[in-house]
Amino acid sequence: MMERLPPDRVNRTHVLWLGDAVPVGLHRHVLNLVPRAITASELNDAAPTACLLIIPVAPEIADASLRYGTLVGQARNHGLRIVLVPDRPVACDELETYLHSTNSLAVVKGVRRIGGFDDHLLDEAQRPPEGKGANRRLQLSGDVPDEDTTVLLQRAFEDASALHLHAVQGGKSGAWVWRVHWHDGGGHPMPLPLLVKVASVEKIAMERSNARHIANLIPGRCRPGVHLDRGVEGATHGLMVFDFFNNAQGFDAAICSNPAVVLASLLGTTLKHVVEAARAGHSNVAQSLRDMKAFRTSPALAAAADLAAVHVPELGSIETLDRRWRALPPSPHRVGPVHGDLHTGNLFLAPTSSEVLIIDFGSFRAIAPACADLACLEVSIVFPQGQGIRPPEIHDQIRTLYFVDDLPPAYGSSEMARLQEVIRAIRQWARTIEPDAAVLALAQAAYLIRYASYEDSGALEERALAYELAYTLLARVEAAYD
């Protein structure tokens, strides 16, 4: 059995002074805390039991950004508050110049500029620490992350003795995701794994806020529980912990086998309150989809457009596409809360029922075009992530999915027949949410463009087909608006 961690590990009672000796006057201002002088190399070891780092500022030092920049980042990763104290009287503009030279104002949150030891420093020192200190005895195995992320894990799992991490694909947001099996402080294995997500501080803060917002919209059993008490922030990245859907079935396989039942569960149970919240609105749908990053341009999109133009010369460039997109007028449409990234990778089927489970609320919007989620889902099914080159006859059949207004019922057991039945079912639901076919077509075009704009989405030929479909849909939308 692993050794139980000593209780004093998590007590953050130290105030760290960067220097050879703690100034005598500092002791009078940190009642009930213990001042401790440290060197730069000692910060990582001293930080877990500290709540505050004081850095005496010398504005005239030429390499100030090199001398203090790394320390500031380390301190923020450990959740320390930071105070910059001039080591001699300086003019305000001189201190501002120093702060800008170290990027402190742009990178570091919570920095206080204090012109000496006074009541402001006392107030800062007495504030409660920002969470637990790092659990330096935590044992990591499996897909172990870098040092900065390791510190965040040590803080988030301050009550654990060991973590085994398995990296999971994190999608397009740039987040890193791990499935984590863990042992408690006594070394006992916990029965269910957790999911850990690391992204920029801003993205984690947004997802934490979204998690609270959707609590009244989506049944708790259909979304992962969020362990808000384990959330931590560092200098540039934050960390969230979720429950993991154990033994859940992939959504793409489930919907192809029984689209009517699965969609009824998704929209009639999981997203029931989201769908019911849709209401009439009037705004620029094209701009809303751009704000959601459903429509985006990139060098990968330009490459897809170039190849598409080889097969269909009348297609325009991405510059023309972007100009025409921006020229679309506002129009009436249904608005409401949307998940914002409802692709098949964010959906699962519960292992013991037909309920659809949904994850990843980083793109949630309280008000957006109500049909956006189903347009996103449709495109992710027609163009699976990482799709290789499909035969020309499949491409021709996919074109019919977008060039026929009302898809007839599909017959047979072929892959395309199953795909057509799924898309037909999705669109039937979509039209109950958004009756205007032009608005739905615009949302479909936006997510086709998003698919084509990421190089790792699929083969270039697949992305070129998506661009062709999007451009053609846009032309139909323009005709409807004229």
CSV table of C-alpha atoms in Angstrom, one decimal:
chain,number,residue,atom,x,y,z
A,1,MET,CA,0.0,0.0,0.0
A,2,MET,CA,1.2,3.5,-0.9
A,3,GLU,CA,2.2,5.8,1.9
A,4,ARG,CA,-0.6,8.1,3.1
A,5,LEU,CA,0.3,11.7,2.4
A,6,PRO,CA,1.1,13.9,5.4
A,7,PRO,CA,-1.7,16.4,6.2
A,8,ASP,CA,0.7,19.3,6.5
A,9,ARG,CA,1.5,19.0,2.8
A,10,VAL,CA,-1.6,21.0,1.8
A,11,ASN,CA,-1.2,23.8,4.4
A,12,ARG,CA,-0.3,27.0,2.5
A,13,THR,CA,1.2,29.0,5.3
A,14,HIS,CA,4.4,30.4,3.8
A,15,VAL,CA,5.1,33.8,2.2
A,16,LEU,CA,8.0,33.6,-0.1
A,17,TRP,CA,10.5,36.4,-0.5
A,18,LEU,CA,12.8,36.2,-3.6
A,19,GLY,CA,16.1,37.2,-2.1
A,20,ASP,CA,18.9,36.3,0.4
A,21,ALA,CA,17.1,37.3,3.5
A,22,VAL,CA,13.6,38.3,4.5
A,23,PRO,CA,13.4,42.1,5.3
A,24,VAL,CA,12.7,42.7,9.0
A,25,GLY,CA,9.7,44.8,8.2
A,26,LEU,CA,8.0,42.0,6.4
A,27,HIS,CA,7.4,40.0,9.5
A,28,ARG,CA,5.1,42.6,10.9
A,29,HIS,CA,2.8,42.4,7.9
A,30,VAL,CA,2.2,38.6,7.6
A,31,LEU,CA,0.6,37.7,10.8
A,32,ASN,CA,-0.1,33.9,11.2
A,33,LEU,CA,2.1,33.3,8.1
A,34,VAL,CA,5.7,32.3,7.9
A,35,PRO,CA,8.0,34.5,5.7
A,36,ARG,CA,10.7,32.5,3.9
A,37,ALA,CA,13.5,33.7,1.7
A,38,ILE,CA,14.2,31.6,-1.4
A,39,THR,CA,16.3,31.6,-4.5
A,40,ALA,CA,14.9,31.3,-8.0
A,41,SER,CA,15.9,27.6,-8.2
A,42,GLU,CA,13.9,26.9,-5.0
A,43,LEU,CA,10.6,28.2,-6.1
A,44,ASN,CA,9.1,25.0,-7.4
A,45,ASP,CA,9.9,23.1,-4.3
A,46,ALA,CA,8.8,25.9,-1.9
A,47,ALA,CA,5.5,26.8,-3.8
A,48,PRO,CA,3.3,23.9,-2.6
A,49,THR,CA,3.2,25.2,1.0
A,50,ALA,CA,3.1,28.9,0.1
A,51,CYS,CA,0.2,31.3,-0.7
A,52,LEU,CA,2.2,34.4,-1.8
A,53,LEU,CA,5.4,35.2,-3.7
A,54,ILE,CA,7.0,38.6,-3.2
A,55,ILE,CA,9.5,39.7,-5.9
A,56,PRO,CA,11.6,42.8,-5.1
A,57,VAL,CA,11.6,44.8,-8.4
A,58,ALA,CA,14.8,46.3,-9.8
A,59,PRO,CA,13.6,48.3,-12.9
A,60,GLU,CA,17.1,49.0,-14.1
A,61,ILE,CA,18.0,45.4,-14.6
A,62,ALA,CA,18.5,44.9,-18.4
A,63,ASP,CA,17.5,41.2,-18.5
A,64,ALA,CA,14.4,41.7,-16.2
A,65,SER,CA,12.1,39.6,-18.5
A,66,LEU,CA,14.6,36.7,-18.4
A,67,ARG,CA,15.2,37.0,-14.7
A,68,TYR,CA,11.6,37.2,-13.5
A,69,GLY,CA,9.4,35.9,-16.4
A,70,THR,CA,10.0,32.2,-15.7
A,71,LEU,CA,9.5,32.7,-12.0
A,72,VAL,CA,6.2,34.5,-12.5
A,73,GLY,CA,4.9,31.6,-14.7
A,74,GLN,CA,6.0,29.0,-12.2
A,75,ALA,CA,4.3,30.9,-9.4
A,76,ARG,CA,1.0,31.2,-11.3
A,77,ASN,CA,1.1,27.4,-12.2
A,78,HIS,CA,1.2,26.8,-8.4
A,79,GLY,CA,-1.7,29.1,-7.8
A,80,LEU,CA,0.4,31.6,-5.9
A,81,ARG,CA,-0.6,35.3,-5.7
A,82,ILE,CA,2.3,37.5,-6.8
A,83,VAL,CA,3.3,40.9,-5.4
A,84,LEU,CA,6.0,43.0,-7.2
A,85,VAL,CA,7.6,45.4,-4.7
A,86,PRO,CA,10.1,48.0,-5.8
A,87,ASP,CA,13.4,47.6,-3.9
A,88,ARG,CA,13.8,51.4,-3.8
A,89,PRO,CA,11.5,54.4,-4.4
A,90,VAL,CA,10.7,54.6,-8.1
A,91,ALA,CA,8.5,56.7,-10.3
A,92,CYS,CA,5.2,55.1,-11.4
A,93,ASP,CA,6.0,55.3,-15.1
A,94,GLU,CA,9.4,53.6,-14.4
A,95,LEU,CA,7.6,50.6,-12.7
A,96,GLU,CA,5.1,50.5,-15.6
A,97,THR,CA,8.0,50.2,-18.1
A,98,TYR,CA,9.4,47.3,-16.1
A,99,LEU,CA,6.1,45.5,-15.9
A,100,HIS,CA,5.6,45.8,-19.7
A,101,SER,CA,9.2,44.6,-20.3
A,102,THR,CA,8.3,41.3,-18.4
A,103,ASN,CA,4.8,41.1,-20.0
A,104,SER,CA,3.4,40.9,-16.5
A,105,LEU,CA,0.4,43.0,-17.3
A,106,ALA,CA,-0.6,40.8,-20.3
A,107,VAL,CA,0.3,37.4,-19.0
A,108,VAL,CA,-0.1,37.4,-15.2
A,109,LYS,CA,-3.4,37.8,-13.4
A,110,GLY,CA,-3.6,39.2,-9.9
A,111,VAL,CA,-0.3,41.1,-9.9
A,112,ARG,CA,-0.3,43.8,-7.3
A,113,ARG,CA,2.1,46.7,-7.6
A,114,ILE,CA,3.0,47.9,-4.1
A,115,GLY,CA,5.3,50.7,-3.4
A,116,GLY,CA,6.6,49.4,-0.1
A,117,PHE,CA,5.4,47.4,2.9
A,118,ASP,CA,2.0,48.8,3.8
A,119,ASP,CA,-1.6,47.8,4.5
A,120,HIS,CA,-2.0,46.7,0.9
A,121,LEU,CA,0.6,44.1,1.3
A,122,LEU,CA,-0.9,43.0,4.6
A,123,ASP,CA,-4.3,42.6,2.9
A,124,GLU,CA,-2.7,40.5,0.1
A,125,ALA,CA,-0.9,38.2,2.4
A,126,GLN,CA,-4.0,37.5,4.6
A,127,ARG,CA,-6.2,36.6,1.7
A,128,PRO,CA,-7.1,32.8,1.6
A,129,PRO,CA,-4.7,30.8,-0.7
A,130,GLU,CA,-5.9,30.0,-4.2
A,131,GLY,CA,-6.7,26.3,-3.6
A,132,LYS,CA,-4.4,23.5,-2.4
A,133,GLY,CA,-0.7,23.3,-3.0
A,134,ALA,CA,0.9,20.8,-5.4
A,135,ASN,CA,1.0,17.2,-4.3
A,136,ARG,CA,4.7,16.5,-4.9
A,137,ARG,CA,4.3,12.9,-3.9
A,138,LEU,CA,1.7,12.2,-6.6
A,139,GLN,CA,2.9,9.3,-8.8
A,140,LEU,CA,2.1,9.7,-12.6
A,141,SER,CA,2.3,6.9,-15.2
A,142,GLY,CA,1.1,6.4,-18.7
A,143,ASP,CA,0.9,9.4,-21.0
A,144,VAL,CA,2.6,11.8,-18.6
A,145,PRO,CA,2.3,15.5,-19.7
A,146,ASP,CA,4.9,18.3,-19.5
A,147,GLU,CA,6.1,19.9,-16.3
A,148,ASP,CA,3.6,22.8,-16.2
A,149,THR,CA,0.6,20.5,-16.7
A,150,THR,CA,2.0,18.1,-14.1
A,151,VAL,CA,1.9,20.9,-11.5
A,152,LEU,CA,-1.7,21.5,-12.4
A,153,LEU,CA,-2.5,17.8,-11.9
A,154,GLN,CA,-0.6,17.8,-8.6
A,155,ARG,CA,-2.8,20.6,-7.4
A,156,ALA,CA,-6.1,19.2,-8.8
A,157,PHE,CA,-5.4,15.7,-7.2
A,158,GLU,CA,-4.0,16.9,-3.9
A,159,ASP,CA,-5.8,14.0,-2.2
A,160,ALA,CA,-4.6,11.2,-4.5
A,161,SER,CA,-1.5,9.1,-4.4
A,162,ALA,CA,-1.2,7.9,-8.0
A,163,LEU,CA,-2.7,8.7,-11.5
A,164,HIS,CA,-2.5,6.6,-14.6
A,165,LEU,CA,-3.2,8.8,-17.7
A,166,HIS,CA,-4.3,7.7,-21.1
A,167,ALA,CA,-4.3,10.5,-23.7
A,168,VAL,CA,-7.6,11.1,-25.6
A,169,GLN,CA,-8.0,13.1,-28.8
A,170,GLY,CA,-8.9,16.6,-27.8
A,171,GLY,CA,-10.7,17.9,-30.9
A,172,LYS,CA,-10.1,21.2,-32.7
A,173,SER,CA,-10.0,23.5,-29.7
A,174,GLY,CA,-6.3,22.8,-28.9
A,175,ALA,CA,-7.2,21.2,-25.6
A,176,TRP,CA,-5.4,18.2,-24.2
A,177,VAL,CA,-7.6,15.4,-22.7
A,178,TRP,CA,-6.7,12.4,-20.6
A,179,ARG,CA,-8.7,9.5,-19.2
A,180,VAL,CA,-7.4,9.1,-15.6
A,181,HIS,CA,-7.5,6.1,-13.3
A,182,TRP,CA,-6.5,7.1,-9.8
A,183,HIS,CA,-5.7,5.9,-6.3
A,184,ASP,CA,-6.8,7.8,-3.3
A,185,GLY,CA,-4.4,9.1,-0.6
A,186,GLY,CA,-4.3,5.7,1.0
A,187,GLY,CA,-3.4,4.0,-2.2
A,188,HIS,CA,-6.8,2.5,-2.8
A,189,PRO,CA,-7.9,2.3,-6.5
A,190,MET,CA,-11.0,4.3,-7.3
A,191,PRO,CA,-13.6,2.3,-9.2
A,192,LEU,CA,-14.5,4.8,-12.0
A,193,PRO,CA,-12.0,6.8,-14.1
A,194,LEU,CA,-12.2,10.6,-14.5
A,195,LEU,CA,-11.6,12.8,-17.5
A,196,VAL,CA,-9.1,15.6,-17.3
A,197,LYS,CA,-9.1,18.5,-19.8
A,198,VAL,CA,-6.4,21.2,-20.1
A,199,ALA,CA,-6.8,24.2,-22.2
A,200,SER,CA,-6.0,28.0,-22.1
A,201,VAL,CA,-7.1,29.8,-18.9
A,202,GLU,CA,-9.8,31.6,-20.9
A,203,LYS,CA,-11.2,28.5,-22.5
A,204,ILE,CA,-11.4,26.6,-19.2
A,205,ALA,CA,-13.0,29.6,-17.5
A,206,MET,CA,-15.6,29.7,-20.3
A,207,GLU,CA,-16.3,26.0,-20.1
A,208,ARG,CA,-16.6,26.2,-16.3
A,209,SER,CA,-19.2,29.0,-16.7
A,210,ASN,CA,-21.0,27.0,-19.4
A,211,ALA,CA,-21.1,23.9,-17.2
A,212,ARG,CA,-23.1,25.9,-14.6
A,213,HIS,CA,-25.3,27.4,-17.3
A,214,ILE,CA,-26.4,24.1,-18.9
A,215,ALA,CA,-27.1,22.5,-15.5
A,216,ASN,CA,-30.8,23.4,-15.8
A,217,LEU,CA,-31.0,22.6,-19.6
A,218,ILE,CA,-29.6,19.1,-19.9
A,219,PRO,CA,-30.4,16.2,-17.5
A,220,GLY,CA,-27.5,15.4,-15.2
A,221,ARG,CA,-27.5,11.7,-16.2
A,222,CYS,CA,-26.9,12.8,-19.9
A,223,ARG,CA,-23.8,14.9,-19.3
A,224,PRO,CA,-20.6,14.3,-17.4
A,225,GLY,CA,-20.4,15.5,-13.8
A,226,VAL,CA,-18.0,18.4,-13.3
A,227,HIS,CA,-15.6,18.3,-10.3
A,228,LEU,CA,-15.5,22.1,-9.8
A,229,ASP,CA,-13.5,21.6,-6.6
A,230,ARG,CA,-10.6,20.1,-8.7
A,231,GLY,CA,-10.5,23.0,-11.2
A,232,VAL,CA,-7.2,24.9,-11.1
A,233,GLU,CA,-5.5,27.7,-13.1
A,234,GLY,CA,-1.9,28.3,-14.0
A,235,ALA,CA,0.0,30.9,-15.8
A,236,THR,CA,-1.4,30.2,-19.3
A,237,HIS,CA,-3.5,27.0,-18.9
A,238,GLY,CA,-6.3,25.8,-16.7
A,239,LEU,CA,-7.6,22.3,-15.8
A,240,MET,CA,-11.0,20.8,-15.4
A,241,VAL,CA,-12.0,17.3,-14.2
A,242,PHE,CA,-15.1,15.5,-15.3
A,243,ASP,CA,-16.7,12.1,-14.8
A,244,PHE,CA,-15.9,9.7,-17.5
A,245,PHE,CA,-18.7,7.8,-19.5
A,246,ASN,CA,-17.6,4.2,-18.9
A,247,ASN,CA,-18.5,1.6,-21.5
A,248,ALA,CA,-20.6,4.1,-23.6
A,249,GLN,CA,-21.2,3.3,-27.2
A,250,GLY,CA,-20.0,5.6,-30.0
A,251,PHE,CA,-22.8,7.8,-31.4
A,252,ASP,CA,-21.9,7.3,-35.1
A,253,ALA,CA,-22.5,3.6,-34.9
A,254,ALA,CA,-25.7,3.9,-32.8
A,255,ILE,CA,-27.4,6.4,-35.1
A,256,CYS,CA,-26.7,4.4,-38.3
A,257,SER,CA,-28.3,1.4,-36.8
A,258,ASN,CA,-31.5,3.1,-35.6
A,259,PRO,CA,-31.6,6.8,-36.5
A,260,ALA,CA,-35.2,7.5,-35.5
A,261,VAL,CA,-34.8,6.1,-32.0
A,262,VAL,CA,-31.4,7.8,-31.4
A,263,LEU,CA,-32.5,11.2,-32.7
A,264,ALA,CA,-35.7,11.0,-30.6
A,265,SER,CA,-33.5,10.4,-27.5
A,266,LEU,CA,-31.1,13.2,-28.4
A,267,LEU,CA,-33.6,15.8,-29.2
A,268,GLY,CA,-36.6,14.6,-27.1
A,269,THR,CA,-34.6,13.9,-23.9
A,270,THR,CA,-31.0,15.0,-23.8
A,271,LEU,CA,-31.6,18.4,-25.6
A,272,LYS,CA,-35.3,18.6,-24.9
A,273,HIS,CA,-35.1,21.9,-22.9
A,274,VAL,CA,-32.6,23.3,-25.3
A,275,VAL,CA,-34.9,22.6,-28.2
A,276,GLU,CA,-37.9,24.0,-26.3
A,277,ALA,CA,-36.1,27.2,-25.6
A,278,ALA,CA,-35.8,28.2,-29.3
A,279,ARG,CA,-37.7,31.3,-30.2
A,280,ALA,CA,-38.2,33.8,-33.0
A,281,GLY,CA,-35.3,36.1,-33.7
A,282,HIS,CA,-34.0,38.5,-36.4
A,283,SER,CA,-30.3,39.0,-36.9
A,284,ASN,CA,-27.5,38.3,-39.3
A,285,VAL,CA,-27.3,34.4,-39.3
A,286,ALA,CA,-24.1,34.5,-41.4
A,287,GLN,CA,-22.3,36.6,-38.8
A,288,SER,CA,-23.6,34.6,-35.9
A,289,LEU,CA,-22.2,31.4,-37.5
A,290,ARG,CA,-18.9,33.2,-38.1
A,291,ASP,CA,-18.8,34.3,-34.4
A,292,MET,CA,-19.4,30.6,-33.4
A,293,LYS,CA,-16.4,29.7,-35.6
A,294,ALA,CA,-18.6,27.5,-37.7
A,295,PHE,CA,-17.4,29.5,-40.7
A,296,ARG,CA,-13.7,30.0,-40.8
A,297,THR,CA,-11.0,30.4,-43.5
A,298,SER,CA,-7.5,29.0,-43.5
A,299,PRO,CA,-4.7,27.9,-45.9
A,300,ALA,CA,-6.2,24.4,-45.8
A,301,LEU,CA,-9.5,25.8,-47.0
A,302,ALA,CA,-7.7,27.6,-49.8
A,303,ALA,CA,-6.1,24.3,-50.9
A,304,ALA,CA,-9.6,22.6,-50.8
A,305,ALA,CA,-11.0,25.4,-52.9
A,306,ASP,CA,-8.3,25.2,-55.5
A,307,LEU,CA,-8.9,21.4,-56.0
A,308,ALA,CA,-12.7,21.9,-56.1
A,309,ALA,CA,-12.3,24.5,-58.8
A,310,VAL,CA,-10.4,22.0,-60.9
A,311,HIS,CA,-13.5,19.8,-61.0
A,312,VAL,CA,-16.1,22.7,-61.0
A,313,PRO,CA,-14.4,25.7,-62.6
A,314,GLU,CA,-17.3,28.1,-61.9
A,315,LEU,CA,-16.6,27.9,-58.1
A,316,GLY,CA,-15.1,31.0,-56.6
A,317,SER,CA,-12.1,31.5,-54.4
A,318,ILE,CA,-12.2,31.7,-50.6
A,319,GLU,CA,-11.9,35.4,-50.9
A,320,THR,CA,-15.1,35.5,-53.1
A,321,LEU,CA,-16.8,33.1,-50.7
A,322,ASP,CA,-15.9,35.3,-47.7
A,323,ARG,CA,-17.1,38.5,-49.5
A,324,ARG,CA,-20.4,36.9,-50.5
A,325,TRP,CA,-20.8,35.5,-47.0
A,326,ARG,CA,-20.3,38.9,-45.4
A,327,ALA,CA,-22.9,40.5,-47.8
A,328,LEU,CA,-25.8,38.3,-46.7
A,329,PRO,CA,-28.5,40.4,-45.0
A,330,PRO,CA,-30.1,39.8,-41.6
A,331,SER,CA,-33.2,37.6,-41.7
A,332,PRO,CA,-35.8,36.1,-39.4
A,333,HIS,CA,-34.8,32.8,-37.9
A,334,ARG,CA,-35.1,30.7,-34.7
A,335,VAL,CA,-32.6,31.4,-31.9
A,336,GLY,CA,-31.8,29.7,-28.6
A,337,PRO,CA,-29.2,27.9,-26.6
A,338,VAL,CA,-26.9,25.6,-28.6
A,339,HIS,CA,-24.2,23.2,-27.8
A,340,GLY,CA,-22.1,24.8,-30.5
A,341,ASP,CA,-20.0,21.7,-31.4
A,342,LEU,CA,-22.5,18.9,-31.7
A,343,HIS,CA,-20.4,16.4,-33.8
A,344,THR,CA,-20.4,12.7,-33.3
A,345,GLY,CA,-17.2,12.7,-31.2
A,346,ASN,CA,-19.1,14.6,-28.5
A,347,LEU,CA,-22.0,12.2,-28.4
A,348,PHE,CA,-22.4,8.7,-26.9
A,349,LEU,CA,-25.1,6.2,-26.2
A,350,ALA,CA,-25.5,5.1,-22.6
A,351,PRO,CA,-24.4,1.5,-22.0
A,352,THR,CA,-27.7,0.4,-20.4
A,353,SER,CA,-30.3,2.5,-22.2
A,354,SER,CA,-31.0,4.4,-25.4
A,355,GLU,CA,-30.2,7.8,-23.8
A,356,VAL,CA,-27.8,10.0,-25.6
A,357,LEU,CA,-24.9,11.3,-23.5
A,358,ILE,CA,-23.3,14.6,-24.4
A,359,ILE,CA,-19.9,16.1,-23.5
A,360,ASP,CA,-17.7,19.2,-24.1
A,361,PHE,CA,-19.5,22.5,-23.5
A,362,GLY,CA,-16.6,24.8,-24.4
A,363,SER,CA,-18.5,26.1,-27.4
A,364,PHE,CA,-21.9,26.5,-25.7
A,365,ARG,CA,-23.9,29.6,-26.7
A,366,ALA,CA,-26.9,30.9,-24.8
A,367,ILE,CA,-28.2,32.6,-28.0
A,368,ALA,CA,-27.4,31.4,-31.5
A,369,PRO,CA,-29.1,30.0,-34.6
A,370,ALA,CA,-31.2,27.2,-33.2
A,371,CYS,CA,-30.5,24.9,-36.2
A,372,ALA,CA,-26.7,25.1,-35.8
A,373,ASP,CA,-26.3,22.0,-33.7
A,374,LEU,CA,-28.2,19.7,-36.2
A,375,ALA,CA,-26.2,21.2,-39.1
A,376,CYS,CA,-23.0,20.4,-37.3
A,377,LEU,CA,-24.2,16.9,-36.5
A,378,GLU,CA,-25.2,16.3,-40.1
A,379,VAL,CA,-21.8,17.4,-41.5
A,380,SER,CA,-19.9,15.3,-39.0
A,381,ILE,CA,-21.9,12.2,-40.2
A,382,VAL,CA,-21.5,12.8,-43.9
A,383,PHE,CA,-17.8,13.7,-43.5
A,384,PRO,CA,-16.4,11.6,-40.7
A,385,GLN,CA,-13.2,12.9,-39.0
A,386,GLY,CA,-10.1,11.7,-40.7
A,387,GLN,CA,-12.0,10.3,-43.7
A,388,GLY,CA,-9.9,8.9,-46.5
A,389,ILE,CA,-10.6,9.3,-50.2
A,390,ARG,CA,-14.0,7.8,-51.2
A,391,PRO,CA,-14.8,6.6,-54.7
A,392,PRO,CA,-16.2,9.1,-57.2
A,393,GLU,CA,-19.6,7.4,-57.2
A,394,ILE,CA,-19.9,8.0,-53.4
A,395,HIS,CA,-19.1,11.7,-54.0
A,396,ASP,CA,-21.9,11.8,-56.6
A,397,GLN,CA,-24.3,10.2,-54.1
A,398,ILE,CA,-23.3,12.7,-51.4
A,399,ARG,CA,-24.0,15.6,-53.8
A,400,THR,CA,-27.6,14.3,-54.1
A,401,LEU,CA,-27.9,14.7,-50.4
A,402,TYR,CA,-27.5,18.5,-50.7
A,403,PHE,CA,-29.1,19.1,-54.1
A,404,VAL,CA,-32.4,17.4,-53.4
A,405,ASP,CA,-34.9,19.4,-51.3
A,406,ASP,CA,-36.8,16.5,-49.9
A,407,LEU,CA,-34.9,13.2,-49.6
A,408,PRO,CA,-37.1,10.2,-50.2
A,409,PRO,CA,-37.0,7.2,-47.8
A,410,ALA,CA,-34.0,5.1,-48.4
A,411,TYR,CA,-34.2,1.4,-49.3
A,412,GLY,CA,-31.6,-1.4,-49.1
A,413,SER,CA,-28.8,-2.1,-46.7
A,414,SER,CA,-25.9,-0.3,-48.5
A,415,GLU,CA,-23.8,2.3,-46.6
A,416,MET,CA,-25.2,5.1,-48.7
A,417,ALA,CA,-28.8,4.0,-48.1
A,418,ARG,CA,-28.2,4.0,-44.3
A,419,LEU,CA,-26.5,7.4,-44.6
A,420,GLN,CA,-29.4,8.9,-46.6
A,421,GLU,CA,-31.9,7.6,-44.0
A,422,VAL,CA,-29.9,9.2,-41.2
A,423,ILE,CA,-29.6,12.6,-43.0
A,424,ARG,CA,-33.3,12.5,-43.8
A,425,ALA,CA,-34.2,11.9,-40.2
A,426,ILE,CA,-31.9,14.8,-39.0
A,427,ARG,CA,-33.4,17.2,-41.5
A,428,GLN,CA,-37.0,16.3,-40.4
A,429,TRP,CA,-36.0,17.3,-36.9
A,430,ALA,CA,-34.2,20.3,-38.1
A,431,ARG,CA,-37.2,21.7,-39.9
A,432,THR,CA,-39.3,21.5,-36.7
A,433,ILE,CA,-36.7,23.7,-35.1
A,434,GLU,CA,-36.0,26.0,-38.1
A,435,PRO,CA,-38.8,26.1,-40.8
A,436,ASP,CA,-36.8,28.4,-43.1
A,437,ALA,CA,-34.9,26.1,-45.5
A,438,ALA,CA,-32.4,28.9,-46.4
A,439,VAL,CA,-31.3,29.4,-42.8
A,440,LEU,CA,-30.7,25.6,-42.4
A,441,ALA,CA,-28.8,25.6,-45.7
A,442,LEU,CA,-26.6,28.4,-44.5
A,443,ALA,CA,-25.8,26.6,-41.3
A,444,GLN,CA,-25.0,23.4,-43.3
A,445,ALA,CA,-22.7,25.5,-45.5
A,446,ALA,CA,-20.9,27.0,-42.5
A,447,TYR,CA,-20.1,23.6,-41.0
A,448,LEU,CA,-19.0,22.2,-44.4
A,449,ILE,CA,-16.6,25.1,-44.6
A,450,ARG,CA,-15.3,24.4,-41.1
A,451,TYR,CA,-14.7,20.8,-42.0
A,452,ALA,CA,-12.8,21.8,-45.2
A,453,SER,CA,-10.7,24.4,-43.3
A,454,TYR,CA,-8.8,21.9,-41.1
A,455,GLU,CA,-6.1,19.9,-42.8
A,456,ASP,CA,-6.5,17.0,-40.5
A,457,SER,CA,-10.3,16.7,-41.0
A,458,GLY,CA,-9.9,14.4,-43.9
A,459,ALA,CA,-8.3,13.8,-47.3
A,460,LEU,CA,-8.0,16.8,-49.5
A,461,GLU,CA,-10.4,15.4,-52.0
A,462,GLU,CA,-13.0,15.0,-49.3
A,463,ARG,CA,-12.5,18.6,-48.1
A,464,ALA,CA,-12.7,19.8,-51.7
A,465,LEU,CA,-16.1,18.1,-52.0
A,466,ALA,CA,-17.2,19.8,-48.8
A,467,TYR,CA,-16.1,23.2,-50.2
A,468,GLU,CA,-18.0,22.5,-53.5
A,469,LEU,CA,-21.2,21.7,-51.5
A,470,ALA,CA,-20.8,24.8,-49.3
A,471,TYR,CA,-20.4,27.1,-52.2
A,472,THR,CA,-23.4,25.7,-54.0
A,473,LEU,CA,-25.5,26.0,-50.8
A,474,LEU,CA,-24.5,29.6,-50.5
A,475,ALA,CA,-25.7,30.3,-54.0
A,476,ARG,CA,-29.1,28.8,-53.1
A,477,VAL,CA,-29.3,30.9,-49.9
A,478,GLU,CA,-28.5,34.1,-51.9
A,479,ALA,CA,-31.2,33.2,-54.4
A,480,ALA,CA,-33.7,32.7,-51.5
A,481,TYR,CA,-32.8,36.1,-50.0
A,482,ASP,CA,-33.1,38.0,-53.3
